[in-house]
Coordinates of C-alpha atoms in Angstrom, one line a residue:
M1 CA 0.0 0.0 0.0
I2 CA 1.2 3.5 -0.9
Y3 CA 0.5 6.3 1.6
R4 CA 1.2 10.0 1.2
V5 CA 1.5 12.4 4.1
D6 CA 2.7 16.0 4.5
D7 CA 4.9 15.2 7.5
L8 CA 5.9 12.3 9.6
S9 CA 7.6 11.9 13.0
D10 CA 11.0 10.2 13.0
N11 CA 10.4 7.5 15.6
R12 CA 9.5 3.9 16.1
I13 CA 5.8 4.5 16.3
N14 CA 4.0 4.2 12.9
S15 CA 1.3 6.8 13.0
I16 CA -0.4 5.3 10.0
A17 CA -0.8 1.7 11.4
E18 CA -0.6 2.9 15.0
R19 CA 2.0 0.4 16.0
E20 CA 5.8 -0.1 15.7
Y21 CA 7.3 -0.3 12.2
D22 CA 8.1 -3.8 10.9
G23 CA 10.2 -4.8 7.8
S24 CA 7.3 -4.3 5.4
W25 CA 7.5 -0.5 5.8
M26 CA 9.7 2.0 3.8
I27 CA 9.7 5.8 3.8
L28 CA 10.7 8.3 1.2
I29 CA 11.0 12.0 2.3
L30 CA 11.4 14.7 -0.3
T31 CA 13.5 17.5 1.1
D32 CA 15.1 20.8 0.0
S33 CA 18.5 20.0 1.6
E34 CA 21.7 21.4 0.2
D35 CA 23.8 18.8 2.0
Y36 CA 23.1 15.6 0.0
R37 CA 21.5 14.3 -3.2
L38 CA 20.2 11.0 -1.8
M39 CA 20.6 9.7 1.7
C40 CA 19.3 6.5 3.2
G41 CA 19.3 4.6 6.5
R42 CA 17.3 3.9 9.6
E43 CA 17.3 5.9 12.9
N44 CA 15.4 6.1 16.1
G45 CA 13.6 2.8 15.4
C46 CA 11.8 4.3 12.4
A47 CA 11.4 2.4 9.1
Y48 CA 14.1 2.4 6.5
T49 CA 14.1 5.9 5.1
I50 CA 15.3 7.4 1.8
N51 CA 15.8 11.2 1.8
V52 CA 15.7 12.8 -1.6
S53 CA 16.8 16.4 -2.1
S54 CA 14.7 18.2 -4.7
V55 CA 17.6 20.8 -4.8
K56 CA 20.5 18.4 -5.4
C57 CA 18.8 15.6 -7.2
E58 CA 17.9 16.9 -10.6
D59 CA 15.7 13.9 -11.4
W60 CA 14.1 13.5 -8.0
Q61 CA 10.8 12.7 -9.7
M62 CA 12.4 9.4 -11.0
A63 CA 13.6 8.5 -7.5
V64 CA 10.1 9.1 -6.1
C65 CA 8.4 7.0 -8.7
D66 CA 11.0 4.2 -8.8
F67 CA 10.4 4.0 -5.0
I68 CA 6.7 3.6 -5.6
G69 CA 7.1 1.0 -8.4
F70 CA 9.5 -1.1 -6.4
S71 CA 7.3 -0.9 -3.3
E72 CA 4.2 -1.9 -5.2
A73 CA 6.0 -4.8 -6.9
N74 CA 7.3 -6.2 -3.6
G75 CA 4.3 -5.7 -1.4
K76 CA 5.8 -3.0 0.6
N77 CA 3.9 -0.5 2.8
A78 CA 5.5 2.7 1.4
V79 CA 5.1 6.2 2.9
L80 CA 5.8 9.3 0.8
V81 CA 6.4 12.4 2.8
M82 CA 5.7 15.2 0.3
S83 CA 3.0 17.5 -0.9
E84 CA 0.2 16.2 -3.2
A85 CA 1.4 18.7 -5.8
D86 CA 5.0 17.3 -5.8
L87 CA 3.7 13.8 -6.1
E88 CA 1.6 14.7 -9.1
T89 CA 4.6 16.5 -10.7
A90 CA 6.7 13.4 -10.2
K91 CA 4.1 11.1 -11.7
R92 CA 3.8 13.3 -14.8
Y93 CA 7.6 13.4 -15.2
Y94 CA 7.8 9.6 -14.8
D95 CA 5.2 8.8 -17.4
G96 CA 6.3 5.9 -19.7
H97 CA 9.0 4.7 -17.2
R98 CA 9.1 1.9 -14.8
Y99 CA 11.5 0.9 -11.9
N100 CA 12.9 -2.1 -13.9
E101 CA 12.8 -0.8 -17.4
P102 CA 15.3 -2.6 -19.7
F103 CA 17.5 0.3 -20.7
L104 CA 19.9 2.7 -19.0
R105 CA 18.7 6.2 -18.3
E106 CA 20.8 9.2 -19.4
N107 CA 22.2 9.9 -15.9
E108 CA 22.8 6.2 -15.0
P109 CA 26.4 4.8 -15.0
S110 CA 27.3 2.5 -17.9
V111 CA 29.5 0.5 -15.5
L112 CA 28.5 -0.8 -12.1
V113 CA 31.0 -1.8 -9.4
H114 CA 30.7 -4.6 -6.9
S115 CA 33.4 -5.2 -4.2
T116 CA 34.0 -8.4 -2.4
S117 CA 36.6 -10.1 -0.2
M118 CA 39.2 -12.3 -1.8
S119 CA 37.7 -15.5 -0.4
S120 CA 34.3 -14.6 -1.8
W121 CA 35.9 -13.8 -5.1
E122 CA 37.2 -17.3 -5.3
L123 CA 33.7 -18.7 -4.6
I124 CA 32.2 -16.4 -7.2
K125 CA 34.7 -17.6 -9.9
H126 CA 33.9 -21.2 -8.9
D127 CA 30.2 -20.6 -9.3
G128 CA 30.5 -18.4 -12.3
M129 CA 28.1 -15.9 -10.7
L130 CA 27.4 -13.4 -7.9
K131 CA 24.8 -14.4 -5.4
S132 CA 22.8 -12.4 -2.9
W133 CA 23.5 -12.8 0.8
N134 CA 20.2 -14.5 1.4
R135 CA 20.9 -17.0 -1.5
L136 CA 24.4 -17.7 0.0
K137 CA 22.9 -18.2 3.4
S138 CA 20.2 -20.6 2.1
E139 CA 22.9 -22.6 0.4
K140 CA 24.9 -22.7 3.7
V141 CA 27.9 -21.1 2.0
I142 CA 28.2 -18.5 4.9
P143 CA 27.0 -20.5 7.9
K144 CA 29.0 -18.3 10.4
E145 CA 27.5 -15.0 9.3
Q146 CA 24.3 -14.3 11.3
Q147 CA 23.4 -11.2 9.4
P148 CA 24.7 -9.0 6.6
I149 CA 26.8 -6.0 7.5
G150 CA 24.1 -3.7 6.0
V151 CA 21.8 -4.5 9.0
K152 CA 24.1 -2.3 11.1
L153 CA 23.1 0.6 8.7
G154 CA 19.4 -0.2 9.1
D155 CA 18.9 -2.1 5.8
P156 CA 15.8 -4.2 5.8
M157 CA 16.4 -8.0 5.7
D158 CA 14.9 -8.3 2.2
F159 CA 17.6 -6.0 0.9
S160 CA 19.8 -9.2 1.2
D161 CA 17.8 -10.7 -1.6
Y162 CA 19.8 -8.4 -3.9
I163 CA 23.3 -7.9 -5.2
M164 CA 24.3 -4.3 -4.5
F165 CA 26.6 -2.0 -6.4
G166 CA 28.5 1.2 -5.4
G167 CA 31.0 3.6 -7.0
G168 CA 33.9 5.3 -5.4
I169 CA 35.0 3.9 -2.1
T170 CA 31.5 2.7 -1.1
G171 CA 32.1 -1.0 -1.9
E172 CA 35.5 -1.0 -0.2
I173 CA 34.0 0.5 2.9
V174 CA 31.6 -2.4 3.0
V175 CA 34.4 -5.0 2.6
N176 CA 36.5 -3.3 5.3
S177 CA 33.4 -3.1 7.7
K178 CA 32.6 -6.7 7.1
Q179 CA 36.2 -7.7 8.0
H180 CA 35.9 -5.9 11.3
G181 CA 32.2 -6.7 12.1
E182 CA 31.4 -3.0 12.5
I183 CA 30.8 0.0 10.2
I184 CA 34.2 1.7 9.5
M185 CA 33.8 4.8 7.4
D186 CA 37.5 5.8 7.4
A187 CA 38.7 5.8 3.8
N188 CA 42.3 5.7 5.0
A189 CA 41.9 2.7 7.3
E190 CA 44.0 -0.3 6.3
Y191 CA 42.3 -3.5 5.4
I192 CA 42.8 -6.7 3.4
T193 CA 41.8 -5.9 -0.2
G194 CA 39.6 -8.3 -2.2
A195 CA 38.3 -7.9 -5.7
R196 CA 36.6 -4.9 -7.3
L197 CA 34.4 -6.2 -10.1
Y198 CA 33.3 -4.0 -13.0
F199 CA 30.0 -4.9 -14.8
D200 CA 28.4 -3.8 -18.1
A201 CA 25.3 -2.0 -16.8
K202 CA 23.9 -1.4 -20.3
K203 CA 23.9 -5.1 -21.0
M204 CA 22.4 -5.9 -17.6
A205 CA 19.6 -3.4 -18.1
H206 CA 18.9 -4.7 -21.6
D207 CA 18.5 -8.2 -20.2
G208 CA 16.0 -7.0 -17.6
L209 CA 18.3 -7.5 -14.6
L210 CA 18.4 -4.0 -13.1
V211 CA 16.1 -3.0 -10.3
R212 CA 15.7 0.6 -9.0
D213 CA 14.3 1.2 -5.6
G214 CA 14.6 5.0 -5.4
C215 CA 18.1 5.0 -4.0
H216 CA 19.9 2.0 -5.4
I217 CA 20.5 0.1 -8.6
K218 CA 20.7 -3.6 -7.9
V219 CA 20.1 -7.1 -9.2
K220 CA 17.9 -9.7 -7.5
D221 CA 19.3 -13.1 -6.4
T222 CA 22.1 -13.9 -8.9
L223 CA 24.2 -12.3 -11.5
P224 CA 26.2 -14.5 -14.0
L225 CA 29.8 -13.3 -14.6
K226 CA 29.3 -14.0 -18.3
P227 CA 28.5 -11.9 -20.3
Y228 CA 28.3 -9.0 -17.8
L229 CA 31.7 -8.9 -16.0
I230 CA 34.1 -6.6 -17.8
W231 CA 37.1 -6.8 -15.5
A232 CA 38.2 -7.8 -12.0
A233 CA 40.7 -5.7 -10.1
T234 CA 42.8 -7.2 -7.4
W235 CA 45.9 -5.8 -5.6
D236 CA 48.3 -7.5 -7.9
T237 CA 46.5 -6.7 -11.2
I238 CA 46.5 -2.9 -10.4
G239 CA 50.2 -2.8 -9.3
L240 CA 50.0 -2.6 -5.6
E241 CA 53.0 -4.0 -3.6
S242 CA 50.8 -5.7 -1.0
Q243 CA 47.2 -7.0 -0.5
I244 CA 47.0 -4.6 2.5
S245 CA 45.8 -1.1 1.4
T246 CA 43.1 1.4 2.1
P247 CA 39.7 1.9 0.6
K248 CA 40.8 5.2 -0.9
I249 CA 44.0 3.9 -2.5
F250 CA 42.6 0.6 -3.7
S251 CA 39.4 2.1 -5.3
E252 CA 41.3 5.0 -6.9
Q253 CA 44.0 2.8 -8.3
A254 CA 41.6 0.2 -9.6
D255 CA 39.4 2.8 -11.3
K256 CA 42.4 4.4 -12.9
Q257 CA 43.6 1.0 -14.2
F258 CA 40.1 0.2 -15.5
Q259 CA 39.9 3.4 -17.5
I260 CA 43.3 2.5 -19.1
I261 CA 41.9 -1.0 -20.0
V262 CA 38.7 0.2 -21.6
E263 CA 40.1 3.2 -23.5

């Protein structure tokens, strides 16, 4: 069910259902913040929340309606915190689009990056595909992991049905945090580097694999390496002297090497 309200309290009590939030609820708030484009997470016991700045996010209408489409398709209870006028504007702008449309939009990256540990990379090569956390858990590949690291950021459990992507240092922050069992945002913190995988987003979209939820571009369940993987960066293939590096150095050096390869 999709709900629209003008404002909403940021706490654990769901004023719409008059009870505490559960995993079926998601919130999108349209703001006029100058501090971010998109920001997501969960605080104060509230539902998972996506904040979209109409100032910084030029196509905020797409984010709003992707959120609606994703929520409807997955049986989510979705709350839109925005005016009725803004919602109507978004729907008119979005006309003819859908959250899983089989092509890349003008502002979407042609390459998507997924980062993983070296041990996971070996398993991925063996299987010939990436698998979501929930798929790996069901196959008993990761029996010691009780929950994905994203839970510490407030991610709903069904996010683990998806393979996530992130540019810049984002993926390396996740790998480092997973190694330590806690969120470590320091881009200069040393960690054991793994593999940084570069995928053909255009081909993935064309084959109907890409899903947009208003904040992320992701793939559900599994992603074959062929024909989507373009290149895999590891410490030795990008010229580092050691497997020990930092998210900043590893991601920047890998991205630089990738550009050389594709040019």
